[in-house]
Coordinates of N, CA and C in Angstrom, one line a residue:
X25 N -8.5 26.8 21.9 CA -7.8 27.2 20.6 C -8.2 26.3 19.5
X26 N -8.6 26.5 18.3 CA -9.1 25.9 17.5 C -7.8 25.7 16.4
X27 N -7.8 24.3 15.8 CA -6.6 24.4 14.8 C -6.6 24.3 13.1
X28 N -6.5 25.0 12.6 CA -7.1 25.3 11.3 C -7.2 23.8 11.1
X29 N -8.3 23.5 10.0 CA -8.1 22.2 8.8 C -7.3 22.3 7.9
X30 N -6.7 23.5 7.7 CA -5.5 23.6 6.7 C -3.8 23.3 7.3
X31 N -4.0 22.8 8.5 CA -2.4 23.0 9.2 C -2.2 21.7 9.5
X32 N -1.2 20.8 8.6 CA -0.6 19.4 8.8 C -0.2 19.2 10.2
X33 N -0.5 17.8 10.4 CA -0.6 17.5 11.6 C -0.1 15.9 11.2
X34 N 0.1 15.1 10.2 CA 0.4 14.2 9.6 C 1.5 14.0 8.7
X35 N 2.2 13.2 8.5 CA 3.4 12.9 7.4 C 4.3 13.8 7.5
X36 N 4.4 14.7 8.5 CA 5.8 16.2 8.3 C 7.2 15.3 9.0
X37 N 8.2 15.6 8.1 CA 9.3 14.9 8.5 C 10.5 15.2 7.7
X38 N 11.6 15.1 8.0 CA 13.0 15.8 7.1 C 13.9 14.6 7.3
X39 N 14.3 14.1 6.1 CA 15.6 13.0 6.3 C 16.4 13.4 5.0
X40 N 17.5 12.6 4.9 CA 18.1 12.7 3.8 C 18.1 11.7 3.0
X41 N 16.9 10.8 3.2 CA 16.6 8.8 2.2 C 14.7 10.1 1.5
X42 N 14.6 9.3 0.6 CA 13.2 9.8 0.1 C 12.2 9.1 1.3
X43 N 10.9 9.3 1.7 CA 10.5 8.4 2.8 C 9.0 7.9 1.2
X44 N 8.9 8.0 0.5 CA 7.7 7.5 -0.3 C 7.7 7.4 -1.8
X45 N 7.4 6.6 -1.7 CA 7.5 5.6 -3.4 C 6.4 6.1 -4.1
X46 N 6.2 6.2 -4.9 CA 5.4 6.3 -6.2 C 4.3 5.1 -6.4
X47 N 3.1 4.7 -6.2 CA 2.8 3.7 -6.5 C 1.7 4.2 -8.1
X48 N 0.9 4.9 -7.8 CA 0.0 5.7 -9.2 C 0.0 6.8 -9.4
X49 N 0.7 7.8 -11.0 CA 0.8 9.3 -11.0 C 0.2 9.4 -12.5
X50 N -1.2 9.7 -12.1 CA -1.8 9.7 -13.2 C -2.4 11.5 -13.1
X51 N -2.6 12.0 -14.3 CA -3.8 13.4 -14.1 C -4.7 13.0 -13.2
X52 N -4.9 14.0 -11.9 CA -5.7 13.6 -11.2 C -5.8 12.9 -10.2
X53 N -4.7 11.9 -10.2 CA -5.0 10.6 -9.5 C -3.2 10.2 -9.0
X54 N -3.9 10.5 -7.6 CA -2.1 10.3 -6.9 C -2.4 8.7 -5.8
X55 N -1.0 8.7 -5.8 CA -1.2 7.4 -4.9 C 0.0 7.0 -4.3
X56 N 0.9 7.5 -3.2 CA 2.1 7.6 -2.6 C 2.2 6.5 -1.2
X57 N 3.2 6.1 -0.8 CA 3.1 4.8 0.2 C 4.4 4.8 0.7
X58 N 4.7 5.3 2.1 CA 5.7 5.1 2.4 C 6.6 3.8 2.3
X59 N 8.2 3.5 2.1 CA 8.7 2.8 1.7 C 8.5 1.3 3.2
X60 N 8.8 0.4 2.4 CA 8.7 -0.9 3.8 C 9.5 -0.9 4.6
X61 N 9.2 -0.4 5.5 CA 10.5 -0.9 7.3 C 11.0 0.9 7.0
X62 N 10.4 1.8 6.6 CA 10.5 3.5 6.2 C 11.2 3.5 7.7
X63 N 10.2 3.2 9.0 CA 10.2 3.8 10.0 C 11.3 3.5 11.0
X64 N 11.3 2.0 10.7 CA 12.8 1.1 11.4 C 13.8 2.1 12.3
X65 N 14.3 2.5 11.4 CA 15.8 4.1 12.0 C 15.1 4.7 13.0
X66 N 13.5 5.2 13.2 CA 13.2 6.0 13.9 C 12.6 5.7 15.0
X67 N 12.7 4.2 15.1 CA 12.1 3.6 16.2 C 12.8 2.8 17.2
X68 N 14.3 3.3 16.1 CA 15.8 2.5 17.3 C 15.9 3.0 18.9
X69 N 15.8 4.5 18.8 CA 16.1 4.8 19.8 C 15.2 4.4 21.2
X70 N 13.8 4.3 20.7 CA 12.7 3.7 21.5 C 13.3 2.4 22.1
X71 N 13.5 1.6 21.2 CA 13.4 0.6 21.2 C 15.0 -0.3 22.4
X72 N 16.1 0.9 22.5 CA 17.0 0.8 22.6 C 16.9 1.3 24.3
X73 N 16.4 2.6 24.3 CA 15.9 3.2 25.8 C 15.2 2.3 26.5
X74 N 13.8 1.2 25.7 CA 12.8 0.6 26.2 C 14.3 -0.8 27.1
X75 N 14.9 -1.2 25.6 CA 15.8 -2.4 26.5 C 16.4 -2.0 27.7
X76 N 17.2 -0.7 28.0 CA 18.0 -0.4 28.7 C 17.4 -0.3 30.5
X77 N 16.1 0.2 29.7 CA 14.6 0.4 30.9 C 14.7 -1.2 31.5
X78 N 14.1 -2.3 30.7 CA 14.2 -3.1 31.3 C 15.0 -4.1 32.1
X79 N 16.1 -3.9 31.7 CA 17.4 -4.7 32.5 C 17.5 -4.2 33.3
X80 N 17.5 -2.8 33.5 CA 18.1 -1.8 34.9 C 16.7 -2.2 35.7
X81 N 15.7 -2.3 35.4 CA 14.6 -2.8 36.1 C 14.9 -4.5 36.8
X82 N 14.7 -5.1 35.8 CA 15.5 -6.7 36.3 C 16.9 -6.8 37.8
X83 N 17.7 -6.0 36.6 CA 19.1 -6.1 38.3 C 18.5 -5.6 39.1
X84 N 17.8 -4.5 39.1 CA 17.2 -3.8 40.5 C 16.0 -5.5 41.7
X85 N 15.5 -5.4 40.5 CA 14.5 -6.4 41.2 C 15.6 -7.8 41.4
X86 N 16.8 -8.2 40.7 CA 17.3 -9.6 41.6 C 18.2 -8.9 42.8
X87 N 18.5 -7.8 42.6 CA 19.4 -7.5 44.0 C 18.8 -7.2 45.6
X88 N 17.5 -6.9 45.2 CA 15.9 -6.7 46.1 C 15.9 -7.8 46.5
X89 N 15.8 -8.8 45.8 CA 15.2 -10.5 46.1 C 16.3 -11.1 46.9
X90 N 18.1 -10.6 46.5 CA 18.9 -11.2 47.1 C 19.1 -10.9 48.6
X91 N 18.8 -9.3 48.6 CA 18.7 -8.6 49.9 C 17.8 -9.3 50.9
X92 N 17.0 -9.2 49.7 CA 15.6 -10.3 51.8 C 16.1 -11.3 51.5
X93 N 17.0 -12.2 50.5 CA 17.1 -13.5 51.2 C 18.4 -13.6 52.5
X94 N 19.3 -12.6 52.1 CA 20.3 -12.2 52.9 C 20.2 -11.7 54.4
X95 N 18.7 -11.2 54.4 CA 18.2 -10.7 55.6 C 18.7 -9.4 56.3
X96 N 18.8 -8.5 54.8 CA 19.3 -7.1 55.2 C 17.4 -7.0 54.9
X97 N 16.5 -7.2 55.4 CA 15.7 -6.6 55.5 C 14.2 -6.3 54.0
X98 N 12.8 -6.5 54.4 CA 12.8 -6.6 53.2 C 11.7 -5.1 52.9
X99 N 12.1 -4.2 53.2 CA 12.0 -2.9 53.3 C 13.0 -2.2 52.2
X100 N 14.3 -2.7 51.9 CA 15.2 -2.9 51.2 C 14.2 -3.8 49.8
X101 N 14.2 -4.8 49.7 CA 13.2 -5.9 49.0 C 12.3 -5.0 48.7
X102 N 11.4 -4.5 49.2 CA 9.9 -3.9 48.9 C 10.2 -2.2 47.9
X103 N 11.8 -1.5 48.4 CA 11.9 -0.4 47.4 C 12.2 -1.0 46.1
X104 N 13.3 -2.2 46.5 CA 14.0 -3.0 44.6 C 12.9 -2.7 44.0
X105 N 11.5 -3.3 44.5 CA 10.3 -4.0 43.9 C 9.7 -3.2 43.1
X106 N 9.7 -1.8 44.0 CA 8.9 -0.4 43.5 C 9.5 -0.1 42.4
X107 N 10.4 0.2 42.4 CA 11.6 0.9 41.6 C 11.9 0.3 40.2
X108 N 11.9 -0.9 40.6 CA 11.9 -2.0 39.6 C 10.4 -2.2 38.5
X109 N 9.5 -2.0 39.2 CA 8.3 -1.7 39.2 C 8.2 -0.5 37.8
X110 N 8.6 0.5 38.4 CA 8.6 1.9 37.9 C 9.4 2.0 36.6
X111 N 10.5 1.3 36.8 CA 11.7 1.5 35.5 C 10.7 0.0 34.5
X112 N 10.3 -0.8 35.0 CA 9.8 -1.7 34.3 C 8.7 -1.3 33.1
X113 N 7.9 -0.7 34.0 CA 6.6 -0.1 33.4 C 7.1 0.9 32.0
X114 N 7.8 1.7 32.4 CA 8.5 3.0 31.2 C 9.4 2.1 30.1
X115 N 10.3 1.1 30.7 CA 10.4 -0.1 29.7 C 9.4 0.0 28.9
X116 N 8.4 -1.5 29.1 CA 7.7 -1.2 28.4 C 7.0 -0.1 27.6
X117 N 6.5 0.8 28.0 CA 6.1 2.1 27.6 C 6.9 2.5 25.8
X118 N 8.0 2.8 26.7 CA 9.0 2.8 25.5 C 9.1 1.2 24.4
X119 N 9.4 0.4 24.6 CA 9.2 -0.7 23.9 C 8.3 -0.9 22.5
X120 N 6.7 -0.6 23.2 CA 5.6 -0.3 23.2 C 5.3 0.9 22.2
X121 N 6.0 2.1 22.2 CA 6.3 2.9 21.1 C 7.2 2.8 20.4
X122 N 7.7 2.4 20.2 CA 9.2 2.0 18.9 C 8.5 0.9 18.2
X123 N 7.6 -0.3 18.6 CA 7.2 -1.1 18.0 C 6.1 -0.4 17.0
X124 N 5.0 1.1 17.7 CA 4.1 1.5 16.8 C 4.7 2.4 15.6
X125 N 5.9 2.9 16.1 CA 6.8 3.8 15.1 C 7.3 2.3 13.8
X126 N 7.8 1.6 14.4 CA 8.6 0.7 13.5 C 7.5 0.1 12.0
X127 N 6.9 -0.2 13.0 CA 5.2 -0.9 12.2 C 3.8 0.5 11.5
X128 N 4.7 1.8 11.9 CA 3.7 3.1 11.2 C 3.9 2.2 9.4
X129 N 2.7 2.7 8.6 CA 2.7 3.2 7.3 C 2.4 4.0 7.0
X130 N 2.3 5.5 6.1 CA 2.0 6.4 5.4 C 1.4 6.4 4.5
X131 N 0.5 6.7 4.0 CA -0.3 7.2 2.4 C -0.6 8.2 2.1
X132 N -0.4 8.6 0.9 CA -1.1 9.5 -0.1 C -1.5 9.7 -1.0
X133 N -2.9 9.7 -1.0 CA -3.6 9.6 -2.1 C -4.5 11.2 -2.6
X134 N -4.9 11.0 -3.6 CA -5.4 12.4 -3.9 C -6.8 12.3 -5.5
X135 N -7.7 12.5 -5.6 CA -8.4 12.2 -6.7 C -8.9 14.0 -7.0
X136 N -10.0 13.9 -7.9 CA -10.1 14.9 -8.3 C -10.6 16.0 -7.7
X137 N -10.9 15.5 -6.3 CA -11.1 16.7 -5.2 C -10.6 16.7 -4.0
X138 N -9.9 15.6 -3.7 CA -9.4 15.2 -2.2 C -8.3 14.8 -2.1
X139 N -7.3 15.3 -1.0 CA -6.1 14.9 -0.7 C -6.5 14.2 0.6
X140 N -5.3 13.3 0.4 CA -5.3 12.7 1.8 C -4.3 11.7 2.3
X141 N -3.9 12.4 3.8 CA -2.4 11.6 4.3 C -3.7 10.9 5.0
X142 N -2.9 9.4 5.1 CA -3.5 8.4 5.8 C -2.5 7.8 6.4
X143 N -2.1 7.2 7.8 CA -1.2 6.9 9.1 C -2.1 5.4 9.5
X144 N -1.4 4.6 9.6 CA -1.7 3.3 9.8 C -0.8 2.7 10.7
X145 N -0.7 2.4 11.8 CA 0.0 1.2 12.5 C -0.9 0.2 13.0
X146 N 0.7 -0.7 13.4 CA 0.0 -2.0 14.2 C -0.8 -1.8 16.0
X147 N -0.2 -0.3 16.0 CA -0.8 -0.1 17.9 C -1.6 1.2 17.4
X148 N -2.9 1.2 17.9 CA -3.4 2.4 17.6 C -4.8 2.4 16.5
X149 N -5.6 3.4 16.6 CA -6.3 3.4 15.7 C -5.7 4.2 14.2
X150 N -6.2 3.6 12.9 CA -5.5 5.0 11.8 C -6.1 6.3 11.7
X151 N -5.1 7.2 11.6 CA -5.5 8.5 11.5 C -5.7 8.9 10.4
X152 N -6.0 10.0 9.8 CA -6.2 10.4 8.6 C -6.3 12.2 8.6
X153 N -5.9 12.6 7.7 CA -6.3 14.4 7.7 C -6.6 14.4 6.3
X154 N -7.7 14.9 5.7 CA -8.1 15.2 4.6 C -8.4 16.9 3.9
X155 N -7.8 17.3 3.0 CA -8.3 18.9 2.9 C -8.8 18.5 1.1
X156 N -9.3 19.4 1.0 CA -9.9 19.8 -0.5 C -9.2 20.5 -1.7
X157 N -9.0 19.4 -2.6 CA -8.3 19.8 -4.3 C -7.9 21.2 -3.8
X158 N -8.7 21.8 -4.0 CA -9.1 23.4 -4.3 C -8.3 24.6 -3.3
X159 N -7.8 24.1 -1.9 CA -7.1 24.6 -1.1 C -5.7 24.5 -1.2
X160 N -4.7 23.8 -2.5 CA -3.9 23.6 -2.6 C -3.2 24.4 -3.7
X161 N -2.5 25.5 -3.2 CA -2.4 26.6 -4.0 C -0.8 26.5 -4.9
X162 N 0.0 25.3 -4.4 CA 1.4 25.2 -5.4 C 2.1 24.1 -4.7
X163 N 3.2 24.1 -5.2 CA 4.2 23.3 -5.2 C 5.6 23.7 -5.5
X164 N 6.3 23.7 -4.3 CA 8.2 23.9 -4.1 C 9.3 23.1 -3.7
X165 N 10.3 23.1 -4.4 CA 11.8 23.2 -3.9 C 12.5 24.0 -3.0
X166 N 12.6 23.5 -1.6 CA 13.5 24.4 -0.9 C 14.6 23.9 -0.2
X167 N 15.8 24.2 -0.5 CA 16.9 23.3 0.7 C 17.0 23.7 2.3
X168 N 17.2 22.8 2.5 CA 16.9 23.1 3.9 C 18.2 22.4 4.4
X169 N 18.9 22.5 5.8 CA 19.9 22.0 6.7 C 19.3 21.5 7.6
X170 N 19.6 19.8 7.6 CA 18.9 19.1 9.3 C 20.1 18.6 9.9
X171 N 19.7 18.3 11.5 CA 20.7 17.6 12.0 C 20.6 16.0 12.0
X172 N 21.7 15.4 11.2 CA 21.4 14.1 11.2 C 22.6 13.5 12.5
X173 N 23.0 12.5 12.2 CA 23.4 11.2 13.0 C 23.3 11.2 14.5
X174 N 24.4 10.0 15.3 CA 23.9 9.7 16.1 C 25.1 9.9 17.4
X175 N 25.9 10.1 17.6 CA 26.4 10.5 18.8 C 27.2 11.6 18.2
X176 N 27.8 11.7 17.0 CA 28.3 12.9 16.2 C 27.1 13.3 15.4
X177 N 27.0 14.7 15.7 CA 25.2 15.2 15.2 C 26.4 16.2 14.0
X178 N 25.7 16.2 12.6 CA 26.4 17.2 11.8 C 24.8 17.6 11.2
X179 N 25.3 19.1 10.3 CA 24.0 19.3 9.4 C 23.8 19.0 8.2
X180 N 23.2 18.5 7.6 CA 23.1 18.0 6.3 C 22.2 18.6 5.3
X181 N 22.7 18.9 4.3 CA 21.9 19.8 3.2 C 21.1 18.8 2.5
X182 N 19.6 19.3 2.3 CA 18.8 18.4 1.7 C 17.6 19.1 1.0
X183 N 17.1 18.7 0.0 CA 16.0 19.4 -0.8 C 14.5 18.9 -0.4
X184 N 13.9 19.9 -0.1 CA 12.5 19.6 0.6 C 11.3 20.2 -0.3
X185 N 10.5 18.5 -0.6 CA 9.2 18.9 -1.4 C 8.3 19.9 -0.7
X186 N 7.8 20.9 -0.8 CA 6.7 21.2 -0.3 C 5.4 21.5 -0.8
X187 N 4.1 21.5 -0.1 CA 3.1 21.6 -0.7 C 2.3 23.3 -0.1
X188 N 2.3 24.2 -0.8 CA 1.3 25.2 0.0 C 0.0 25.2 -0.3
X189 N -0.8 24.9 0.8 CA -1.8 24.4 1.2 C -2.7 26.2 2.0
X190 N -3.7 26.8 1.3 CA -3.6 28.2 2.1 C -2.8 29.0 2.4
X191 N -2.9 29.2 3.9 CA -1.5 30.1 4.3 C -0.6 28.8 4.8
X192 N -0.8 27.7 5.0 CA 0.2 27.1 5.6 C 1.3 26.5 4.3
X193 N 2.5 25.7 5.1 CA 3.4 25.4 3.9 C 3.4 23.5 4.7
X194 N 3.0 22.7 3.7 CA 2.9 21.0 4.3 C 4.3 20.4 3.2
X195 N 5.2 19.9 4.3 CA 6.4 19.1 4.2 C 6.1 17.9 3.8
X196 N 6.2 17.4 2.5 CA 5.7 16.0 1.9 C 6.9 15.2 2.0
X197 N 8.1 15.7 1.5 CA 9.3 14.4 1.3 C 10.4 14.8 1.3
X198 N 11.7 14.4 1.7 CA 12.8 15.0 1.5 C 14.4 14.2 1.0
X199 N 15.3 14.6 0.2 CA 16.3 13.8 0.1 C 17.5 14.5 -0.4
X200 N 18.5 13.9 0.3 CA 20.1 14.3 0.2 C 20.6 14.6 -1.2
X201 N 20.2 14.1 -2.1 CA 20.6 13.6 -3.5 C 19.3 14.1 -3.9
X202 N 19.4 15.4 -5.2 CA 18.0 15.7 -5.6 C 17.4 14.9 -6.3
X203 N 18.6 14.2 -7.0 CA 17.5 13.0 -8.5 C 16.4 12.3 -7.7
X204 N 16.8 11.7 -6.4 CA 16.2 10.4 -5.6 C 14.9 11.5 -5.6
X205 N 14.7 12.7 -5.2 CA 13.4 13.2 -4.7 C 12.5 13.3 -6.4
X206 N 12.8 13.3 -7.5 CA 12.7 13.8 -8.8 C 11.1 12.6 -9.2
X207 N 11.2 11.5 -8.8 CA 9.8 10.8 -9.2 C 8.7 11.7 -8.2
X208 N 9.0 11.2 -7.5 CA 7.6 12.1 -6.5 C 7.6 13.7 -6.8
X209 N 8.7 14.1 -7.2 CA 8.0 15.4 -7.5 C 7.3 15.7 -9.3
X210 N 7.9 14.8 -10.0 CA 7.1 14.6 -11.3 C 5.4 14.2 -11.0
X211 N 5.6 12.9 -10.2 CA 4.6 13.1 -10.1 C 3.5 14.1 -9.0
X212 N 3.8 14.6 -8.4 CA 3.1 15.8 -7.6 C 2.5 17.1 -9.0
X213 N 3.5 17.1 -9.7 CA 3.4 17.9 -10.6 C 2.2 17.4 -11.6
X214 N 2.4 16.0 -11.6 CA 1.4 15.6 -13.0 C 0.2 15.7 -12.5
X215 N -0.1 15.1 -10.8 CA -1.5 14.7 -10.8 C -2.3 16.2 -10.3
X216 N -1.4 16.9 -9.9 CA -2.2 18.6 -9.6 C -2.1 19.4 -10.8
X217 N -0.9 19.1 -11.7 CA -1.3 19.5 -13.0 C -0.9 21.4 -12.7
X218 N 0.3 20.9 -11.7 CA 0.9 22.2 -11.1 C 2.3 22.8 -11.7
X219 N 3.0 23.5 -11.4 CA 4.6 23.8 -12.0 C 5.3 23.7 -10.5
X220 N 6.6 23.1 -10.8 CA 7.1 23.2 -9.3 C 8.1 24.3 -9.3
X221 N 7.8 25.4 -8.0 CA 9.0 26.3 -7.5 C 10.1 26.1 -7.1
X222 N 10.9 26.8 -7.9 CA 12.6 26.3 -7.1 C 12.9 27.4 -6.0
X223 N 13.4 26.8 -4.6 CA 13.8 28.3 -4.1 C 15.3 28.6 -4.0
X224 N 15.8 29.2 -3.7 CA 17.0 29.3 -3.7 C 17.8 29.2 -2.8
X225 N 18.8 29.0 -2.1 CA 19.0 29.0 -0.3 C 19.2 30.4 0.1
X226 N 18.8 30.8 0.9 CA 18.8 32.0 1.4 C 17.5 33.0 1.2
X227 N 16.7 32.3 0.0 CA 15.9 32.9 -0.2 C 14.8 33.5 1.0
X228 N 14.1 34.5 1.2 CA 13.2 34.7 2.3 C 12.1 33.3 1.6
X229 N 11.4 32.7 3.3 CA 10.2 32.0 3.7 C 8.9 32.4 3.9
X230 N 8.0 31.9 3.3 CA 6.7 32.0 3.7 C 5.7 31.2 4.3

């Protein structure tokens, strides 16, 4: 299955904080940068699973160690080890990704013929997806309902930049409070030299 060059694969995401600062909104000439520590919030849960991984790994492995010194056998000793082993490893794993989430940056830049999200962390190589001026057919306002928090999940109404890009629709930025989303969409507006659509809720999707 082949996947169009028109179908985002980079920077798609819904919150209710803006995730990107304005750094240049000139005719022509865009230059967007996700905010510092943007990613922090989204790399708690990693980061929180990874510690939980590890301790439950640790007690496993000193209760193992205690067992063969006890001389209940070290067959007992040799599963703690495995086991310990196993939750250890996913520990890290997880660890290991919350650190590349925490340390991600985003860019957006765009000149007179090229867009382009650019993804940067500290684990990994950077990614990049690029499409062409000329493929970028508008720019909208649509609200949208997400689920935010954290052991109480509610939905939150929030206004979503979008970019249509061909037939697809690319999710640039989002925020709870419309003013906060209002620089980036000025500027979206100035450097494509586009008009932005309002939708309305309820409105039909494309």
């Amino acid at each position: 299955m082949v996947t169009s060059s028109l179908r985002q694969r980079l920077g798609r995401r819904l919150s209710p904080l803006p995730y990107y600062e304005v750094i240049v909104a000139e005719p022509d000439r865009l230059h967007l940068r996700s905010y510092p520590q943007a990613n922090r919030n989204h790399a708690l849960p990693s980061f929180i699973s990874g510690g939980l991984l590890m301790f439950f790994a640790m007690v496993i492995l000193i209760a193992g160690v205690l067992a063969a010194l006890q001389e209940l056998g070290f067959a007992v000793a040799g599963l703690s080890a495995a086991l310990a082993g196993l939750l250890g490893g996913l520990g890290i794993q997880r660890l290991v990704g919350g650190y590349a989430i925490a340390t991600t940056t985003n860019e957006i830049s765009l000149d007179s013929d090229t867009f382009v999200i650019r993804q940067v962390s500290r684990v990994g190589r950077p990614r990049e997806q690029r499409i062409a001026r000329t493929a970028i057919r508008g720019l909208r306002l649509r609200p949208y309902r997400i689920v935010t928090g954290g052991l109480i999940r509610r939905l939150q109404p929030v206004l979503v930049l979008e970019m249509l890009v061909g037939g697809e629709v690319w999710i640039l930025d989002s925020a709870a409070v419309p003013a906060a989303l209002q620089p980036l969409v000025n500027a979206l507006a100035l450097a494509l030299a586009m008009s932005v659509e309002r939708v309305q809720e309820g409105q039909g999707r494309s």
